Each structure stands twice: as C-alpha cells, then as structure tokens.
Coordinates of C-alpha atoms (C1' of nucleotides) in Angstrom, one line a residue:
Chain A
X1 CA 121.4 109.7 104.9
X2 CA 119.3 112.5 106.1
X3 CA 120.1 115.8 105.8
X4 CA 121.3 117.3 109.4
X5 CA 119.8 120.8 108.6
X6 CA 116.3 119.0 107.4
X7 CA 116.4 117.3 111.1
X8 CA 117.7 120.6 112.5
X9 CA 114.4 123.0 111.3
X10 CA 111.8 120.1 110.7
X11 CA 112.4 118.1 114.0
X12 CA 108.7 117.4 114.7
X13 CA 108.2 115.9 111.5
X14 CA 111.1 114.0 111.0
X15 CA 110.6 112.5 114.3
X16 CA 106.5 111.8 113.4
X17 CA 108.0 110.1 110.0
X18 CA 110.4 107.9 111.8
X19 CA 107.9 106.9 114.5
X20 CA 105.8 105.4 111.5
X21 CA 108.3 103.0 110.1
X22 CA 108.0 102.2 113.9
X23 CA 112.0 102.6 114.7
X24 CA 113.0 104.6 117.7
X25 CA 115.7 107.0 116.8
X26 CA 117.4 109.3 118.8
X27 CA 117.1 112.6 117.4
X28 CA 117.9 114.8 120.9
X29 CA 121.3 112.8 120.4
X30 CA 122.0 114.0 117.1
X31 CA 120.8 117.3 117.2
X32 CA 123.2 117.8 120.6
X33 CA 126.1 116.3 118.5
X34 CA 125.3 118.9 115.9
X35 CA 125.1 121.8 118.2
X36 CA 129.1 120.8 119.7
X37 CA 130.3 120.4 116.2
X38 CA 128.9 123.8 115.4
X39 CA 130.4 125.4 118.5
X40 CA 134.1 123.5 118.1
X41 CA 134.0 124.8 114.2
X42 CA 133.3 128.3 115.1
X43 CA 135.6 128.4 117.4
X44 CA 138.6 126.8 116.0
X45 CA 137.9 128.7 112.3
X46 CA 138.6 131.8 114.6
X47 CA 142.1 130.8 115.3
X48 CA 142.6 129.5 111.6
X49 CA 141.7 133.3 110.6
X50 CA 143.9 134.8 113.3
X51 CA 146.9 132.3 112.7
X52 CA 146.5 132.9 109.1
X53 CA 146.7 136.6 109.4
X54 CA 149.4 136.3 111.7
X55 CA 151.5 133.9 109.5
X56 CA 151.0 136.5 106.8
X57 CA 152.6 139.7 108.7
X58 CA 155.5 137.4 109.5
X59 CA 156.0 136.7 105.9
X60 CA 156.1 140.5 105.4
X61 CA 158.2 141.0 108.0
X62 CA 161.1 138.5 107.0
X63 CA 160.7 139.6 103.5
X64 CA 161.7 143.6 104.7
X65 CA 164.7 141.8 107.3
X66 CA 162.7 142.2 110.3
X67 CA 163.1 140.1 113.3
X68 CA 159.7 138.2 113.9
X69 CA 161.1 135.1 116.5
X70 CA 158.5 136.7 119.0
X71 CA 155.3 136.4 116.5
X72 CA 156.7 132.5 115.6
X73 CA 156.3 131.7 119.2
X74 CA 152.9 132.9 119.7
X75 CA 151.8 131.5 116.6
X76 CA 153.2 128.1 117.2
X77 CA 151.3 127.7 120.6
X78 CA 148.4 129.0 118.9
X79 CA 149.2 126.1 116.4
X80 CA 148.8 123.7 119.4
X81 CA 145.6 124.8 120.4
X82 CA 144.1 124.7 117.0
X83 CA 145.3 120.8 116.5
X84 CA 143.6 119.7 119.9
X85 CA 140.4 121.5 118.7
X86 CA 140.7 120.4 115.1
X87 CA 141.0 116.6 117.1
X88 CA 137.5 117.2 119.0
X89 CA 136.1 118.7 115.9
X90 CA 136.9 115.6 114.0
X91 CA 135.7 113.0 116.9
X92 CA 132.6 115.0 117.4
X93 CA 131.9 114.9 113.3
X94 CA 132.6 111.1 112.8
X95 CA 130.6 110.5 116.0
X96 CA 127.8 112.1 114.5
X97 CA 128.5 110.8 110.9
X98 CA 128.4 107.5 112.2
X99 CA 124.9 108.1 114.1
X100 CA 123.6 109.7 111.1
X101 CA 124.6 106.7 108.9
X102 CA 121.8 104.7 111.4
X103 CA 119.2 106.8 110.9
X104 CA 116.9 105.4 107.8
X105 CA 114.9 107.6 105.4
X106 CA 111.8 109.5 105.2
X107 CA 109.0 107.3 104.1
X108 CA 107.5 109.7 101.2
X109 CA 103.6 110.9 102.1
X110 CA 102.0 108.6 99.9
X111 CA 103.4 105.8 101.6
X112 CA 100.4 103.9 103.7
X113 CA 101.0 104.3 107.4
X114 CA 101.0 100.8 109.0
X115 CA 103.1 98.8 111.1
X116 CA 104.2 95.2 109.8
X117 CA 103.3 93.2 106.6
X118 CA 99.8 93.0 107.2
X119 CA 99.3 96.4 106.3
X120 CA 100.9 96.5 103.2
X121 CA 98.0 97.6 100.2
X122 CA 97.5 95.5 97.3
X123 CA 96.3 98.1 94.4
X124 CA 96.5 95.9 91.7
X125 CA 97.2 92.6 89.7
X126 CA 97.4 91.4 86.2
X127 CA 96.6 88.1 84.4
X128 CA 94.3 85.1 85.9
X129 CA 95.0 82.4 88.0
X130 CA 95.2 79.3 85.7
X131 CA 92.5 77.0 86.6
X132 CA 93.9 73.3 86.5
X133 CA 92.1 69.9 85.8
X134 CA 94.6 68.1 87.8
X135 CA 96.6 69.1 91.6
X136 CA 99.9 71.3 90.9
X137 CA 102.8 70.3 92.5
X138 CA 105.3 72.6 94.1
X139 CA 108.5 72.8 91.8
X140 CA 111.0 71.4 93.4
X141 CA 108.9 68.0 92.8
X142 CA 108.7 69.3 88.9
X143 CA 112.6 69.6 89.4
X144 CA 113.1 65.9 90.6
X145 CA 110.9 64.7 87.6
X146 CA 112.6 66.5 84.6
X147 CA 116.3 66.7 86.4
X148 CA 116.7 70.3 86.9
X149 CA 118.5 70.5 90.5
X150 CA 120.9 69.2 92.6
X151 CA 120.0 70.7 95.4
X152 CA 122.2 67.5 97.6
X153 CA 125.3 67.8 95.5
X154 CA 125.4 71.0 96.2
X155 CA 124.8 71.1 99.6
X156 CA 127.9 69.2 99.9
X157 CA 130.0 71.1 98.4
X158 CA 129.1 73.8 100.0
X159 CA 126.4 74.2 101.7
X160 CA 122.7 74.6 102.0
X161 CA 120.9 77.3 100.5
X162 CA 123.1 77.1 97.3
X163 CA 121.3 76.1 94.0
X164 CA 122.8 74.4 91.3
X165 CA 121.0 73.9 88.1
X166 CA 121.4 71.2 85.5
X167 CA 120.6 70.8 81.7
X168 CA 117.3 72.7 80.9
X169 CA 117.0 74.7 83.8
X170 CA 120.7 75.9 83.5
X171 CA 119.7 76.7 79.6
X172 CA 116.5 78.1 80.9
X173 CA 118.2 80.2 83.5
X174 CA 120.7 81.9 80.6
X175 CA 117.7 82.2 78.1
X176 CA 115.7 83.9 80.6
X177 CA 118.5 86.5 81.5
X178 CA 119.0 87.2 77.9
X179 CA 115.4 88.0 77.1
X180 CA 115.2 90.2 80.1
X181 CA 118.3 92.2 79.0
X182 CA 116.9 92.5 75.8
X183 CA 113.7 93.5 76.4
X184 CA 115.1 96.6 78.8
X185 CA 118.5 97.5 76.5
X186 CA 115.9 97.2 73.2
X187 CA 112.6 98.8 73.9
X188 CA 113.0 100.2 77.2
X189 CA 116.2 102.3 77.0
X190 CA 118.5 101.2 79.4
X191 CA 122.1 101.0 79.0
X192 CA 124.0 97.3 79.9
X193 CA 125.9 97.1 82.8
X194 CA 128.2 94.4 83.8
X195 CA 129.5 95.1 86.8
X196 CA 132.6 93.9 89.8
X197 CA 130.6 91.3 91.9
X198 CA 132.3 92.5 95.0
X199 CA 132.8 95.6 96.4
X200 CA 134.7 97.5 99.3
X201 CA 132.7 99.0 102.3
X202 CA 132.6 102.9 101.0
X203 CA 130.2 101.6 98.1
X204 CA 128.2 99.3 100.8
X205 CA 128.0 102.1 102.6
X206 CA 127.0 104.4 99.8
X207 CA 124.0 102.4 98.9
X208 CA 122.9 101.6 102.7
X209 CA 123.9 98.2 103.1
X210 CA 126.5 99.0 105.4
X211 CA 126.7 99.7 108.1
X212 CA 123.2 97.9 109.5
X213 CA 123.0 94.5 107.2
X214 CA 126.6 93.7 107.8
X215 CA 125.4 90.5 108.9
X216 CA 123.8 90.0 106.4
X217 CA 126.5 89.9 103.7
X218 CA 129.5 87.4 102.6
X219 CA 132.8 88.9 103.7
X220 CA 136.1 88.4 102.1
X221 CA 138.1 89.6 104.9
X222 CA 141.5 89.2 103.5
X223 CA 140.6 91.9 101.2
X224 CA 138.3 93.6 103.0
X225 CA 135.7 93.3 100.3
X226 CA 132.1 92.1 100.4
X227 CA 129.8 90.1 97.6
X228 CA 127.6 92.3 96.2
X229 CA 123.9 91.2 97.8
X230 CA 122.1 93.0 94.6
X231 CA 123.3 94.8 91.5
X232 CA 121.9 97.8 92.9
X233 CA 125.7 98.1 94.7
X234 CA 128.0 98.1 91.9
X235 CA 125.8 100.2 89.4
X236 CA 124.7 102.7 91.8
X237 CA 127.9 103.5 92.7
X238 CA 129.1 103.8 89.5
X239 CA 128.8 107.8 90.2
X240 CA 130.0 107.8 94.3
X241 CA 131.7 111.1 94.5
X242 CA 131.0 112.6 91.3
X243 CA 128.7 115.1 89.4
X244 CA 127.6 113.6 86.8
X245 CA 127.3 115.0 83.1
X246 CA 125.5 113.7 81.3
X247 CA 122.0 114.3 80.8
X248 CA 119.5 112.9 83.0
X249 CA 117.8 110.6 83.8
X250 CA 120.8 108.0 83.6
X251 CA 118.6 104.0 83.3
X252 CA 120.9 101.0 83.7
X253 CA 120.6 97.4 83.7
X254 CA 122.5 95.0 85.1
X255 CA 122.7 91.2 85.6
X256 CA 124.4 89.6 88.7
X257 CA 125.2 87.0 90.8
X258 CA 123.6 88.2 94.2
X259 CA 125.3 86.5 97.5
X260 CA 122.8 87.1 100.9
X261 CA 123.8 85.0 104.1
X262 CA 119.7 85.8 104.7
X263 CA 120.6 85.5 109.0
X264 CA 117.6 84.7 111.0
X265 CA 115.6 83.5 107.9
X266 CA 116.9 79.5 108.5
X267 CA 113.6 77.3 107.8
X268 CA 111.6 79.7 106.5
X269 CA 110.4 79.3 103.3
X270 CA 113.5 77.7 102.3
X271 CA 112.5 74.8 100.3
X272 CA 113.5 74.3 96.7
X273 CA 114.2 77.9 95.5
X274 CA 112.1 80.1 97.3
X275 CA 115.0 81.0 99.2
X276 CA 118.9 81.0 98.7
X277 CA 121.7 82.2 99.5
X278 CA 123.1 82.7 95.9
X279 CA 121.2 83.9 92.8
X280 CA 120.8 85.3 89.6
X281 CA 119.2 88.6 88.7
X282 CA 118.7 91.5 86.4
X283 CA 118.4 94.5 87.7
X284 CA 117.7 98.4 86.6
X285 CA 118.9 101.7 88.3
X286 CA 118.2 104.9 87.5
X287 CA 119.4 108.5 88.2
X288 CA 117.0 111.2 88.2
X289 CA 116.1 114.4 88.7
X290 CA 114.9 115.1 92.2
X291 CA 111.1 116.5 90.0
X292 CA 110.5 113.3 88.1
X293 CA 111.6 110.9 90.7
X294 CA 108.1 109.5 91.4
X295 CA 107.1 109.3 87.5
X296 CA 110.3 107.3 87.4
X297 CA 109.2 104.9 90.0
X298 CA 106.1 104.6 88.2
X299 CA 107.9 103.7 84.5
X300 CA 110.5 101.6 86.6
X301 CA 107.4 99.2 88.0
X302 CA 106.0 99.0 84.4
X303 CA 109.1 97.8 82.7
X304 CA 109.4 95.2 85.4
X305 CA 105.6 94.6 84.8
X306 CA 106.3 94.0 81.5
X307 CA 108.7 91.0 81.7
X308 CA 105.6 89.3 83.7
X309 CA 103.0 90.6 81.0
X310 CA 105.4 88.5 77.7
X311 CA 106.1 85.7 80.1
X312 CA 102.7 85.4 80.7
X313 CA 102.8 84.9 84.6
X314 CA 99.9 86.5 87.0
X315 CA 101.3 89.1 89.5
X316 CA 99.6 91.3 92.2
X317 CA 101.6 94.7 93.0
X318 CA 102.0 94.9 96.3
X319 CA 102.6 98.8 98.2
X320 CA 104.8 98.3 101.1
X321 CA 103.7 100.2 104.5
X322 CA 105.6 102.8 106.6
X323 CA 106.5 99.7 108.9
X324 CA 107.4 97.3 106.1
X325 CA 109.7 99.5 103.7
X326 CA 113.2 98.9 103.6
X327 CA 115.9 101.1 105.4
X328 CA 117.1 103.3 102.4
X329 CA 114.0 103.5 100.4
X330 CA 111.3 106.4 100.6
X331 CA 108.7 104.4 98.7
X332 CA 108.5 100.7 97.4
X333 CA 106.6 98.3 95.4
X334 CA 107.2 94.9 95.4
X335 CA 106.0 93.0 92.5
X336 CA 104.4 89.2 93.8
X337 CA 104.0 86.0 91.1
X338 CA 101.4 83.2 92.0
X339 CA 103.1 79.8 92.3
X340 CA 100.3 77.6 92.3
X341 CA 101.8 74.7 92.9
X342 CA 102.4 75.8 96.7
X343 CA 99.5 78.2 96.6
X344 CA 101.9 81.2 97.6
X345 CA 102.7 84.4 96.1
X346 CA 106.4 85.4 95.7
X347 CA 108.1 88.4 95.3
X348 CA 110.0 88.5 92.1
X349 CA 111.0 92.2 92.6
X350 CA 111.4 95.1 94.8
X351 CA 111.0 98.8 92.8
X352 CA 111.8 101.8 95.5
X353 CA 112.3 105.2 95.0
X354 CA 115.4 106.4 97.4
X355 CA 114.8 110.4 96.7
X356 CA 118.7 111.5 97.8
X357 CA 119.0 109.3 100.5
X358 CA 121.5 106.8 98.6
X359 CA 123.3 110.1 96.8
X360 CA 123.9 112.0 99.8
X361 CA 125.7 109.0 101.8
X362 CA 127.5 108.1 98.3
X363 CA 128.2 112.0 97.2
X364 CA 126.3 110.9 93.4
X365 CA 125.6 114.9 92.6
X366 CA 124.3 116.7 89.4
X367 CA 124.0 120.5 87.7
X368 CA 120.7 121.9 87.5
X369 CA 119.3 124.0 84.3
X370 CA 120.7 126.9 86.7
X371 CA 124.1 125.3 87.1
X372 CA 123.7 124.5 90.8
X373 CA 125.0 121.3 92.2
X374 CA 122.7 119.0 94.0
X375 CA 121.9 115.8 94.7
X376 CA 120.3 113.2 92.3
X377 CA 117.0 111.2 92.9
X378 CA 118.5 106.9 92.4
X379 CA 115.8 103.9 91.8
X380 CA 115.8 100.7 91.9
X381 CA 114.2 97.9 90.6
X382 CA 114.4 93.9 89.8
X383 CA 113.6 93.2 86.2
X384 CA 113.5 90.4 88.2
X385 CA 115.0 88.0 90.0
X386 CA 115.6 84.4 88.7
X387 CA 114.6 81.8 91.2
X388 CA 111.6 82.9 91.7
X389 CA 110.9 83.4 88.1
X390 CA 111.9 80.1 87.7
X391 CA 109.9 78.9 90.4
X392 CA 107.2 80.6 88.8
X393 CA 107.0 79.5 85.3
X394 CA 107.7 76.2 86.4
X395 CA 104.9 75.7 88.6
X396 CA 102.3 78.1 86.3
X397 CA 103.6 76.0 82.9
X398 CA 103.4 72.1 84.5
X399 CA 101.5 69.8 82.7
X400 CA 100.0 66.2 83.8
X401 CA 102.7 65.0 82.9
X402 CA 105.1 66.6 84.6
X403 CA 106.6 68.2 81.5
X404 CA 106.4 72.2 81.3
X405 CA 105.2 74.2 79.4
X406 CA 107.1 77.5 78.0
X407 CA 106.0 80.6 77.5
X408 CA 106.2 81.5 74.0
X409 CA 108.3 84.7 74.2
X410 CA 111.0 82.4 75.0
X411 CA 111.2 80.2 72.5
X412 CA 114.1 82.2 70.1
X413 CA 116.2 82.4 73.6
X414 CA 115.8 78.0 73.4
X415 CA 115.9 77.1 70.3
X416 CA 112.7 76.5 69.3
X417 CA 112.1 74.4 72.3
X418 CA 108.6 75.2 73.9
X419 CA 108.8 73.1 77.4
X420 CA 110.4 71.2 79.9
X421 CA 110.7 67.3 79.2
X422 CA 111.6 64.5 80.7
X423 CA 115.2 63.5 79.6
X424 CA 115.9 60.0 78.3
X425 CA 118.3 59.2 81.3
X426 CA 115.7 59.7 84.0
X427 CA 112.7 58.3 81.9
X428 CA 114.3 54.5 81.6
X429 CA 114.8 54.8 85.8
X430 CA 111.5 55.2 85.8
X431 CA 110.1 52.6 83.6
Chain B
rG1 C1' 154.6 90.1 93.1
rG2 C1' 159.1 93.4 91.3
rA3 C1' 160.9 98.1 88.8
rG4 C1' 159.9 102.9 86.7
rA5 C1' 156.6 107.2 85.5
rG6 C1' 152.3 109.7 86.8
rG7 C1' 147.5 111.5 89.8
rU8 C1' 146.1 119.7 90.0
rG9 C1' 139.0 122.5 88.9
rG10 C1' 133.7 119.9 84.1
rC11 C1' 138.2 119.1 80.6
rU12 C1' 143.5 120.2 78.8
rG13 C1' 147.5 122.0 81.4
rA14 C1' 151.2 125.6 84.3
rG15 C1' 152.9 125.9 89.1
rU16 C1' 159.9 123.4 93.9
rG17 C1' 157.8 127.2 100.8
rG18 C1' 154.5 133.4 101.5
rC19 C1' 151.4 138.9 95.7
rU20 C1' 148.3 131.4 94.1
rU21 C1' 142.5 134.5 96.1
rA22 C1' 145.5 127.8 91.6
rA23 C1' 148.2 131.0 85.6
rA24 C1' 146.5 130.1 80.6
rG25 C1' 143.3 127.7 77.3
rC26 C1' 138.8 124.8 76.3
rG27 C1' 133.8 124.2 77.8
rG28 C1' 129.6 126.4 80.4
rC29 C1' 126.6 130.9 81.6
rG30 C1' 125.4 136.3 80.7
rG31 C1' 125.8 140.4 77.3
rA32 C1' 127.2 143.1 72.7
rU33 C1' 127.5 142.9 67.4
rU34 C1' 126.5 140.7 62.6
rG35 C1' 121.5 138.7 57.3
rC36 C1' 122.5 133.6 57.4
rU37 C1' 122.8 126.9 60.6
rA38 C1' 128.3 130.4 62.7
rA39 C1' 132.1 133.9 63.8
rU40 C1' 134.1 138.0 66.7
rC41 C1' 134.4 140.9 71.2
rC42 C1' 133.4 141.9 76.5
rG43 C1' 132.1 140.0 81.2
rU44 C1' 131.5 135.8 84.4
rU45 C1' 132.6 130.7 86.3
rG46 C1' 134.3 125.2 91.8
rU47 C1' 132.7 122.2 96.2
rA48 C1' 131.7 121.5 101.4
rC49 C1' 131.1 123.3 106.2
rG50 C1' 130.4 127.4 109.8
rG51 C1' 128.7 132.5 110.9
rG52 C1' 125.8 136.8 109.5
rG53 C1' 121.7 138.5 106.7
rU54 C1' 115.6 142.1 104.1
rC55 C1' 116.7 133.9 104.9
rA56 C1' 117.3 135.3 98.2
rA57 C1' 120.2 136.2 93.3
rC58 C1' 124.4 138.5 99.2
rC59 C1' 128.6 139.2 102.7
rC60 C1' 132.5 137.1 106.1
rG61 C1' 135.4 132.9 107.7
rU62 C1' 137.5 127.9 107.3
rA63 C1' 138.9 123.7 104.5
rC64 C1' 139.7 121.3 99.9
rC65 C1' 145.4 120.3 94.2
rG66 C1' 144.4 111.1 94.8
rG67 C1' 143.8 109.7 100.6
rG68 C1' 146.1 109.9 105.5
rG69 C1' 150.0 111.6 108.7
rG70 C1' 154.5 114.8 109.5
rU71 C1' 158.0 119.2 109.1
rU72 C1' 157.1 124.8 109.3
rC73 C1' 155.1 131.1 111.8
rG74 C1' 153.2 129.5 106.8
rA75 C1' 152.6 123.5 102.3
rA76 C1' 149.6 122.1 95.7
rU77 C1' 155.0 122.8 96.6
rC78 C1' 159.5 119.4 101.4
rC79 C1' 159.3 114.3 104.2
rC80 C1' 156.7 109.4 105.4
rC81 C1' 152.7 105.7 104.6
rC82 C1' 148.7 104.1 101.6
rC83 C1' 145.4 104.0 97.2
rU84 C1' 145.2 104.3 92.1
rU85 C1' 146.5 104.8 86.6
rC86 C1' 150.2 103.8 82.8
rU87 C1' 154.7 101.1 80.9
rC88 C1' 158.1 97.0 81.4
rC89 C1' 159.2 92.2 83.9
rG90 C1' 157.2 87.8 86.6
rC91 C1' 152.9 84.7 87.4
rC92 C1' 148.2 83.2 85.4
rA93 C1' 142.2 81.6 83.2

RNA sequence: GGAGAGGUGGCUGAGUGGCUUAAAGCGGCGGAUUGCUAAUCCGUUGUACGGGGUCAACCCGUACCGGGGGUUCGAAUCCCCCCUUCUCCGCCA
C-alpha cells in the first residue's frame, strides 16, 4: 500500500510512475475520498472534545450534589450526532482503504521503463550452453524413460496440472530441498522456517495477494482460509502488526508446498512440469532496513545465483520492466535456466525488493538508531523453485542413453548416486 | 467438540464507572558521579490519525487496555458476540 500523504504532496509523480507500469488508476478518486475523511474527522473530533469537556463538568457537578439532568440531555443528543458522523467517518475510511488496497507500488527509478515482456533487460548470464553430440529431448520424454512421473494417475485423482513424482525424482526432489536449505541456513545466514501452508485473508492481504489475485488462489471456504501460493505469505507475515526487535536485517528461508489455480494460463506452456498447479519451493525473505534495501536485493539474487552456480545449470538474469513487474514489488529480477531439451528458458525464481509496500498493508514496523517507529523494507526471493529445477537438471544432465546425469554437489544428498537410470522394471518392457 | 481460567504499553504487573493524562518495576534513551569490564543517583519514555506551526527536535485535539457491538453524561472497568492462549475431558495421525 501507498502512503496517502506521499499521493497527497507528490501527485504528479505518483501518477507518472503508475502510468509506466501501464495501469490506469484513479488518483482524483482517492485524493477526493481523502479530503471527506479529513473534513468528517475534524469535525466529529470537535464534538469528541466538547462532549468530553462536558462529561467532565458533570462529573464535578454530581460529585459536589449538584443537579446536572439539563447538561445529560444536551450531551446525549450531542452523543447522537457524533455516532452518525463517526458512521460516515468509518464508511468514508474503508471506502478509501479498500481503493488504496488496489493501487500497486512505485516501480523504484532504476527500474527500465517499458510496457510488456519484451522490454524486460537481460544484464547478465552465467555458465555455457552445453553443446550436445546427439538431439535433447524435452523432460517429460526423459520422465517416461527412467519412470519419474505419473502425470495420468494423477490427473485422475485429481486433476490436471498436479504432479506426482515416483522413485528417483521423488528422492531427487527431497535431496534437492535439503541441499538448498543447507546451503542458505549454513553459509548464507538465514534462519529455517517451516511455516502453516494456509492462511486467512488479513495475511493475503498483508503480502498483496489479496485482494487482486483472489482468483488466482485455492479457497477453503469452510474456514475461510486460503493455500499459501508461495512461502513468501506465511513468513512475511510472521511480523503483521508488530515492531520487531530484533536486530535487523531479519533473512529467512522457508520450504513449501505452493498451490496456484494459474486462471487464464490453461495450455500454455503446460506440458510436463513447466507449469502446475502444485509445487515445491524454497524460499528466502528478508526484513530490512529501509537504507540497505537495494544492497539486500543485490545479496538476495546472489544466494539464489549460487544454488545455480554448485548445480552447475546456465542462467541469464533477467530485469523486469515498469510494465512487466509484479503488483507489490518496486523492483525485480527473475532468475531464467536454459532447458535445452525444449530450447526455452525458464524462470526458476523471482527476487523483488517491496520497499514498505508489503509492511505498511501488513503493519511489519521497526525502531530506528533514534528510537522512532517506521516501516521495514521486506524481500523476496526463490532459492528456487522445484519443477523447474527439476526440469532443468533433467534436460541439461541427459545422456544418449536416456540416463541423467547429476550434478556432483548432490551426490551426499543421494547417496552416492551420480544419475538417473533406467530401473529394472521398465528396462525388461522394453527389451 | 465440552468445561474452566486468562488476554493491559518493548517486557513483568496493578487497576470493579469520573484526579488513570494507565500505578510501580524492568528495559531503552539522556545526564551526573566514580580509577576499573560495573554500580549509584537524577531526568525522560507508546502508536495511529486530524489540525496548527519558523514544516523540525514543537503545540493542540481524537482514538487505542485481544477484536467487534451495547449500556452510560462518561467505560481498561458493566453487558453481549467473536478470536486467541493455558489446563482438564473427548476425538484423532
């Protein structure tokens, strides 16, 4: 959420920033909301004050035996008046609550001014393409080979969209959690998190989720409680309402289930597990200090760099334009492995910088050296998502044989094992 | 799910209708003093919103004692509903 006094004395520029992420908002709206709530506060405070005053001089007057039945009546009507004003102060404030809650954030000045995609800047990349001697094949053909998914079975039990993983991919899936969980509690300094995978709609809300993705989330309506679509729910609002103290800055990592009903993506991109509705992910958050927020970015795209860089796995960073950036963030990279066996790059993680965007709609506040109160800077990043990981070291590790080939930081989280073989079962249906 | 007991500031903890502007202590911050890794003494101490202002380190007002309603001239205090924590019982992986 914005600030209301930021909008109030910068209008010009927070309209100009809006305009960029190409969203038309309705500032003359909001500011005209703001101006009634002002004039209904001022006004109604007055009476408070005068009933207040009043209410005391009674008290006196009882105390001393005086007769006061003519100041109760003119007090109690005045009582009447306030509660119809305090009832149009308190429609005018949700109105305007609610509008502001709509309103996304302030894409940070370094941000590239474009309009979709196809303006997004690509600064960097790390590691080379392999070159192969033979044609890569997508993964899901990999998966039929060596037994990894059941992507039918599934389906029917519940629907499509919903992975289910089977001997070495299931072992590969849990080895690769654990190494990225160790690799950011160990040598990067975050704390483990394990969080509630559903939450109620204050911490949706708190985060941004609510109220513009509704449709985008799984619903338990029964207990009016939704399934957390990332980590970054949960562990960011582990500090909703609260000043939080403890030194900053505050780095935690957490691995989830993530749920996303992904509306309006149906048949895109959807084969194998390029895109699902459930999956697996580690994730980091951090609470900062509003000075050191963008060095924190920085630091929060390198750790998630650096569980590419040990498995081995080419990436391109990619720097999302004013038109492509996300409702709550300020700034983002996303983070893009090469699948070769589709000839695609996919994005493994998302790293944005939220500046107080996410704190002010969750109250997440903190005391400065001087001992004010203000809000914290929150991050985010994936340290990375599974499935595409999977997807990744699958098709970057396949051999002419079909087996694959594991990177070697792996091997204490399986055993010793160093690929992807063809099990016995499958291997005499073949022959 | 049932019964009982709780929820007060950063923390501990008083407070059963108006001198509560929430006592006291701890912690924090500022100062004084002291030849020793500290003690002692003094002062200070919340948040949000609105208004004013030499737009700041200030002043005024309003609200805030888990949340929401109600009673009252006036509510931390009385009443109702909800949330939540703890204990016991039931159910259960």
């Amino acid at each position: 959420m914005l600030d209301i006094k930021v909008i109030r004395e910068r209008e010009q520029d927070v309209r100009r920033a809006l305009e960029q992420r190409g969203m038309g908002v309705q500032l003359d709206e909001l500011l005209a909301l703001d101006q009634r709530r002002r004039d209904l506060l001022s006004e109604v405070e007055r009476f408070k004050c005068e009933r207040n005053a009043s209410s005391r001089e009674i008290g006196q007057k009882k105390k001393s035996g005086a007769d006061a039945s003519a100041e109760q009546q003119a007090v109690r009507e005045m009582g009447d008046r306030i509660k119809a004003l305090d009832e149009q102060v308190r429609e005018v404030q949700s109105e305007l609550h609610e509008k502001m809650l709509q309103v996304p954030n302030i894409p940070h000045v370094s941000v590239p001014v474009g309009e979709d995609a196809s303006e997004n800047r690509y600064p960097r990349s790390w590691g080379e393409p392999r070159a192969f001697d033979f044609e890569p094949v997508p993964h899901w053909v990999l998966g039929d080979k060596l037994g990894l998914f059941d992507f039918e079975r599934a389906t029917r039990m519940t629907g499509a969209g919903f992975p289910l993983l089977r001997g070495q991919a299931a072992r590969l899936q849990r080895a690769l959690i654990q190494f990225m969980l160790d690799v950011h509690t160990r040598e990067h300094g975050y704390e483990e998190i394990l969080p509630p995978f559903l939450c109620n709609q204050e911490a949706m809300t708190g985060t941004g989720q609510l109220p513009k993705m509704a449709e985008d989330m799984y619903y338990v309506g029964l207990d009016n409680l939704y399934l957390i679509p990332t980590a970054e729910v949960p562990v960011t609002n582990i500090y909703r309402e609260e000043i939080i103290q403890q030194p900053l800055p505050i780095a935690l990592t957490a691995y989830t289930p993530c749920f996303r009903r992904e509306a309006g993506a149906a048949g895109r991109e959807t084969r194998g597990l390029n895109r699902v509705h459930q999956f697996d992910k580690v994730e980091m958050v951090k609470f900062v200090v509003p000075e050191t927020s963008y060095d924190e970015l920085e630091k929060l795209l390198h750790d998630a760099e650096d569980i590419l860089q040990r498995l081995e796995l080419p990436y391109r960073i990619c720097e999302l334009c004013t038109g492509d950036l996300s409702f709550a963030a300020a700034k983002c990279y996303d983070i893009e492995l090469w699948a070769p066996g589709q000839r695609v790059w996919l994005e493994v993680s998302s790293c944005s910088c939220f500046e107080d965007f996410q704190a002010r709609r969750a109250g997440i506040r903190y005391r400065d050296a001087q001992g004010k109160v203000r809000y914290v800077h929150t991050l985010n990043g994936s340290g990375v998502a599974l499935p595409r990981l999977m997807v990744a070291i699958l098709e970057n590790g396949q051999q002419p044989d079909g087996s694959v080939k594991l990177p070697e930081v792996l091997r204490p989280y399986m055993q010793g094992c160093d690929r992807l073989t063809v099990p016995p079962t499958l291997a005499m249906k073949e022959n």
